[in-house]
C-alpha positions as a printed Julia matrix, in Angstrom:
392×3 Matrix{Float64}:
  -67.01   83.49  32.73
  -63.92   82.95  30.58
  -61.07   81.74  32.76
  -63.1    81.67  35.99
  -62.01   78.74  38.21
  -64.94   76.68  39.51
  -65.68   73.36  41.19
  -68.61   71.01  40.64
  -70.41   69.08  43.35
  -69.69   65.41  42.76
  -73.18   64.65  41.52
  -72.83   66.78  38.36
  -71.81   64.51  35.48
  -68.49   65.34  33.82
  -67.53   63.56  30.6
  -64.43   61.47  31.13
  -64.12   62.49  34.8
  -65.44   60.41  37.67
  -68.8    61.42  39.14
  -69.41   59.26  42.19
  -71.8    61.01  44.61
  -69.07   60.22  47.16
  -70.31   56.65  47.31
  -68.65   53.27  47.05
  -71.63   52.26  44.91
  -70.4    54.56  42.1
  -66.72   54.74  43.05
  -65.45   54.02  39.52
  -68.27   55.61  37.52
  -67.06   57.78  34.59
  -69.91   59.51  32.68
  -69.9    59.58  28.89
  -71.64   62.98  28.77
  -71.6    66.27  30.65
  -74.58   67.38  32.68
  -76.54   70.28  31.2
  -74.95   72.66  33.72
  -71.44   71.32  33.13
  -71.9    71.9   29.41
  -73.23   75.43  29.96
  -70.27   76.32  32.15
  -67.84   74.92  29.57
  -69.5    77.03  26.9
  -69.22   80.09  29.13
  -65.46   79.55  29.47
  -65.07   78.35  33.05
  -62.04   76.34  34.14
  -62.98   73.23  36.13
  -60.51   72.72  38.98
  -62.12   69.53  40.26
  -65.07   67.71  41.76
  -66.18   68.7   45.25
  -67.18   66.46  48.12
  -70.8    65.84  48.99
  -72.69   63.92  51.59
  -73.32   60.51  50.0
  -75.91   60.83  47.21
  -76.63   64.33  48.6
  -78.3    63.08  51.8
  -77.07   62.27  55.27
  -73.71   63.12  56.74
  -71.05   63.86  57.47
  -69.93   60.27  56.85
  -66.56   58.74  57.68
  -67.13   55.37  55.97
  -67.33   56.57  52.34
  -64.36   56.24  49.92
  -63.26   59.82  50.6
  -63.24   61.83  53.84
  -65.92   64.47  54.39
  -65.23   68.15  53.82
  -64.46   70.28  56.86
  -65.38   73.84  57.7
  -62.61   76.39  56.97
  -63.8    78.56  59.86
  -63.02   75.7   62.29
  -61.81   72.33  61.04
  -63.57   70.55  63.91
  -66.95   71.8   62.67
  -69.25   70.63  59.89
  -69.45   72.79  56.75
  -73.12   71.81  56.41
  -74.48   69.64  53.67
  -75.0    68.11  51.41
  -73.07   70.58  49.18
  -70.35   70.53  51.8
  -67.32   70.65  49.51
  -68.77   73.59  47.59
  -69.26   75.69  50.71
  -65.84   74.79  52.08
  -63.98   75.4   48.8
  -65.53   78.84  48.31
  -64.93   79.94  51.91
  -61.32   78.75  51.73
  -60.74   80.67  48.5
  -60.0    77.53  46.46
  -62.59   78.38  43.77
  -64.49   81.53  42.82
  -67.74   79.63  42.35
  -69.25   76.18  42.62
  -72.43   74.24  42.07
  -74.74   72.84  44.69
  -77.97   70.92  44.8
  -80.8    71.53  47.24
  -83.48   68.97  48.09
  -84.13   70.01  51.68
  -81.54   72.74  52.28
  -78.33   71.38  50.76
  -77.27   74.68  49.18
  -78.47   76.85  52.04
  -77.01   74.84  54.94
  -73.37   74.96  53.74
  -73.84   78.54  52.58
  -74.87   79.46  56.12
  -72.25   77.38  57.94
  -69.41   78.49  55.64
  -70.51   82.16  55.4
  -70.87   82.13  51.62
  -73.73   83.08  49.29
  -75.93   80.32  47.89
  -78.93   80.44  45.58
  -81.66   77.81  45.41
  -83.45   78.9   42.24
  -87.12   78.43  41.48
  -87.89   74.78  40.77
  -87.4    74.25  37.04
  -85.19   77.27  36.36
  -81.98   75.22  36.12
  -81.84   71.85  34.35
  -81.09   68.82  36.5
  -80.28   66.65  33.48
  -77.04   64.78  34.18
  -77.21   65.48  37.93
  -77.56   62.35  40.08
  -81.05   62.56  41.61
  -82.08   62.41  45.24
  -85.8    63.25  45.09
  -87.2    64.17  41.69
  -89.92   66.59  42.82
  -87.72   68.4   45.35
  -84.27   68.56  43.69
  -82.99   72.03  42.75
  -79.63   72.88  41.15
  -78.01   76.23  41.87
  -74.82   78.29  42.3
  -72.71   79.08  45.33
  -70.1    81.84  45.55
  -68.64   84.43  47.92
  -71.18   87.14  47.03
  -74.7    87.5   45.72
  -73.37   89.24  42.61
  -71.14   86.27  41.81
  -74.12   83.93  42.27
  -76.1    86.08  39.83
  -73.33   85.79  37.23
  -73.16   82.02  37.68
  -76.93   81.54  37.63
  -77.16   83.55  34.41
  -75.01   80.89  32.76
  -76.77   77.94  34.43
  -80.42   78.87  33.87
  -82.53   78.11  30.82
  -85.02   75.63  29.43
  -83.82   72.09  28.73
  -86.14   69.58  27.09
  -84.1    66.74  28.63
  -85.38   67.73  32.09
  -89.14   67.09  32.3
  -89.47   69.71  35.04
  -87.56   72.41  33.16
  -89.58   75.62  32.82
  -89.98   77.64  29.63
  -89.51   81.12  31.05
  -87.52   84.18  30.03
  -84.32   84.56  32.05
  -83.91   88.22  33.06
  -80.58   90.0   33.38
  -79.9    88.91  36.95
  -76.89   91.14  37.52
  -78.83   94.19  36.34
  -81.55   93.4   38.9
  -79.15   93.84  41.83
  -79.88   96.97  43.84
  -78.29   99.24  46.44
  -81.43  100.28  48.32
  -84.76   98.69  49.16
  -87.09  101.64  48.72
  -90.6   100.39  47.97
  -89.76   96.73  48.68
  -92.24   94.91  50.91
  -90.5    92.38  53.17
  -92.42   89.77  55.13
  -90.57   88.57  58.24
  -91.37   84.97  59.29
  -90.7    85.78  62.92
  -92.93   83.07  64.41
  -90.86   80.19  62.99
  -87.78   80.92  65.06
  -89.09   83.23  67.77
  -91.83   81.3   69.56
  -92.55   78.16  67.51
  -89.07   76.62  67.4
  -86.64   79.12  68.97
  -83.22   79.35  67.35
  -80.0    80.05  69.24
  -79.87   83.63  70.6
  -77.06   84.64  68.21
  -79.04   83.44  65.18
  -82.17   85.22  66.38
  -80.22   88.42  66.93
  -78.66   88.14  63.47
  -82.07   87.71  61.82
  -83.5    90.67  63.72
  -80.46   92.74  62.77
  -80.83   91.84  59.11
  -84.46   92.96  59.09
  -83.48   96.24  60.76
  -80.8    96.81  58.11
  -83.36   96.21  55.36
  -85.67   98.71  57.06
  -82.88  101.31  57.07
  -82.39  100.64  53.35
  -86.0   101.65  52.75
  -87.9    98.36  52.94
  -91.37   98.12  54.42
  -91.27   95.36  57.06
  -94.24   93.36  58.3
  -94.62   90.07  60.12
  -96.04   87.35  57.9
  -97.91   84.24  59.08
  -96.75   81.09  57.28
  -97.97   77.54  57.95
  -96.2    75.97  60.91
  -92.87   74.21  60.43
  -94.46   71.1   61.93
  -96.82   70.99  58.95
  -94.03   71.22  56.39
  -91.82   68.68  58.18
  -93.82   65.44  57.78
  -94.71   66.17  54.16
  -91.08   66.95  53.36
  -89.62   63.88  55.08
  -92.1    61.43  53.56
  -91.66   62.81  50.04
  -87.87   63.11  50.07
  -87.32   59.65  51.59
  -89.92   57.89  49.44
  -88.48   59.36  46.25
  -84.9    58.66  47.35
  -85.81   55.05  48.17
  -87.41   54.69  44.73
  -84.1    55.76  43.15
  -81.99   53.37  45.23
  -84.29   50.43  46.09
  -82.81   47.96  43.6
  -79.2    48.77  44.49
  -79.94   48.76  48.22
  -81.2    45.21  47.86
  -78.07   44.01  46.06
  -75.32   46.22  47.57
  -76.69   47.38  50.91
  -73.35   47.44  52.74
  -71.65   49.42  49.97
  -73.7    52.42  51.07
  -72.48   54.41  54.07
  -74.11   54.09  57.47
  -75.6    57.59  57.36
  -77.23   57.01  53.98
  -78.67   53.67  55.07
  -80.03   55.18  58.28
  -81.63   58.05  56.36
  -83.2    56.26  53.39
  -84.04   52.67  54.31
  -86.89   53.59  56.72
  -88.82   54.65  53.6
  -89.21   50.94  52.78
  -91.95   51.02  55.43
  -93.86   53.93  53.87
  -97.04   53.13  51.95
  -98.45   54.55  48.74
 -101.08   56.2   50.94
  -98.36   57.94  52.98
  -96.81   59.39  49.83
 -100.11   60.48  48.29
 -101.26   62.15  51.5
  -97.91   63.93  51.81
  -98.27   65.23  48.26
 -101.82   66.41  49.01
 -100.58   68.24  52.12
  -97.8    69.73  50.01
 -100.31   71.28  47.61
 -102.25   72.77  50.5
  -99.05   74.26  51.91
  -98.19   75.75  48.51
 -101.58   77.45  48.36
 -101.32   78.76  51.92
  -97.81   80.05  51.25
  -99.04   81.82  48.12
 -101.77   83.49  50.22
  -99.25   84.55  52.88
  -97.1    86.23  50.2
  -99.99   87.95  48.43
  -99.03   91.5   49.44
  -95.26   91.22  49.89
  -92.27   91.0   47.53
  -89.98   88.72  49.56
  -89.89   86.87  52.86
  -86.97   86.72  55.3
  -86.13   84.24  58.04
  -83.18   82.55  59.72
  -81.4    79.9   57.66
  -80.49   77.47  60.46
  -81.13   76.91  64.18
  -77.65   78.14  65.05
  -73.94   78.09  64.25
  -72.08   75.11  62.73
  -71.93   71.96  64.85
  -69.13   69.47  65.58
  -68.17   66.94  62.9
  -67.86   64.12  65.45
  -71.03   63.05  67.2
  -73.35   64.12  64.38
  -76.92   63.11  65.26
  -78.31   61.03  62.39
  -81.81   61.48  63.79
  -81.63   65.28  64.03
  -83.95   65.75  61.03
  -86.72   63.97  62.92
  -86.26   65.89  66.16
  -86.55   69.44  64.84
  -88.41   70.7   61.75
  -86.21   72.28  59.09
  -86.17   76.01  58.34
  -85.19   75.24  54.74
  -87.48   72.36  53.69
  -90.59   74.59  53.3
  -89.07   76.21  50.23
  -88.25   72.9   48.57
  -91.84   71.81  49.0
  -93.08   75.11  47.54
  -90.31   75.38  44.91
  -89.67   79.04  45.71
  -86.36   80.82  44.98
  -84.2    81.45  48.06
  -81.0    83.46  48.33
  -78.96   82.67  51.46
  -76.37   85.17  52.68
  -74.2    85.69  55.72
  -75.93   87.69  58.45
  -73.08   87.91  60.94
  -70.93   85.88  63.28
  -71.18   84.57  66.82
  -68.85   86.0   69.51
  -66.68   82.94  68.79
  -66.44   83.98  65.13
  -68.74   81.31  63.68
  -70.99   82.11  60.68
  -74.74   82.85  60.77
  -77.14   83.28  57.83
  -80.55   84.37  56.6
  -82.85   83.28  53.78
  -84.42   85.77  51.36
  -87.38   84.11  49.64
  -89.01   85.26  46.41
  -92.19   84.5   44.47
  -92.07   81.74  41.82
  -89.52   82.85  39.19
  -88.91   85.97  41.26
  -85.26   84.92  41.56
  -84.02   88.34  40.44
  -86.04   90.09  43.17
  -84.75   87.77  45.91
  -81.17   88.27  44.74
  -81.66   92.02  44.48
  -82.85   92.29  48.09
  -80.07   90.01  49.35
  -77.45   92.02  47.44
  -78.66   95.3   48.94
  -78.44   93.81  52.42
  -75.07   92.17  51.78
  -73.42   95.33  50.46
  -74.8    97.35  53.37
  -72.95   95.13  55.87
  -69.28   94.39  56.55
  -69.56   90.58  56.65
  -67.84   90.07  53.27
  -64.65   91.65  54.6
  -64.04   88.69  56.91
  -62.36   85.49  55.68
  -61.48   82.31  57.58
  -57.87   81.93  58.7
  -56.68   78.42  57.91
């Protein structure tokens, strides 16, 4: 990676450079050490161009009452780039950096990857150290790369991944040659299509549904064996995910919320403070449900190599008028894979007639990151989506 220009989401600590989580609470914070990932990228020879905007503390947004304005979508500046790794998605799509870092606690790599038409990898939980990354929810946080293509994500993840004793959740596993695992065809690959999530259960917009169907057909033409797979319902994942993420986030911020409540942005306060009403019983029951969902997901994947589904309900939405309660009104297509800790590669799956990006998720088995990336790369290189760039 010598000489490769990158950006870091503004929750990755950088020695001597402000790391603020885009919050007034940490507006003047200058870390004394690099995060594990920052240090790995320095060692690999990257050139840091700057810190990239994030929704405040990687939750809620876009916000207009934080010290810096929110990132906008290069495909249409009136639209959200997704979040919370919003600056990473926008910078890559605009061609400002070749690669960037994101974090994903409920979809924060995959949402901006979808809305900005870039590639984003949420690795298996524990594959990449979170040491020196400002936490949101300890048992759900994942750190991963974002870039224009799957191959570039593989190169970045190769440098990021590895055991780190400073992160209690860091896994001691061998890191395969991720770039070598990329493939041109899908002969012999068994793909499970989670059709019921966005077909009958919670229908997505017609363009997103068509894009997901088209992606599966492309994989079939590449040699994959396609079958519908029955996962637990999104409405089972949703309550467990919301209770866990908000309880853990509140635990991180409770003391500061009590002393500096109004220094947080409105969106953050609206998202996190309701967790003050959750009980220990709520959290324990959510964790018990989570384990059941992990076991049922493992059973659903028993005879397949990867799963595929839509990455979002539809195309990017307007920046103004963002619904702060949206997460409670519709279950997330991305949260299930934070709860289960599975690796997910998100890639562009087309555009709406208005030219707005759409995306799919390719989900692997635990530490099957190379397989998920290999399938996504085969699909990506078989399409023409990478030839299109936003005109700013």
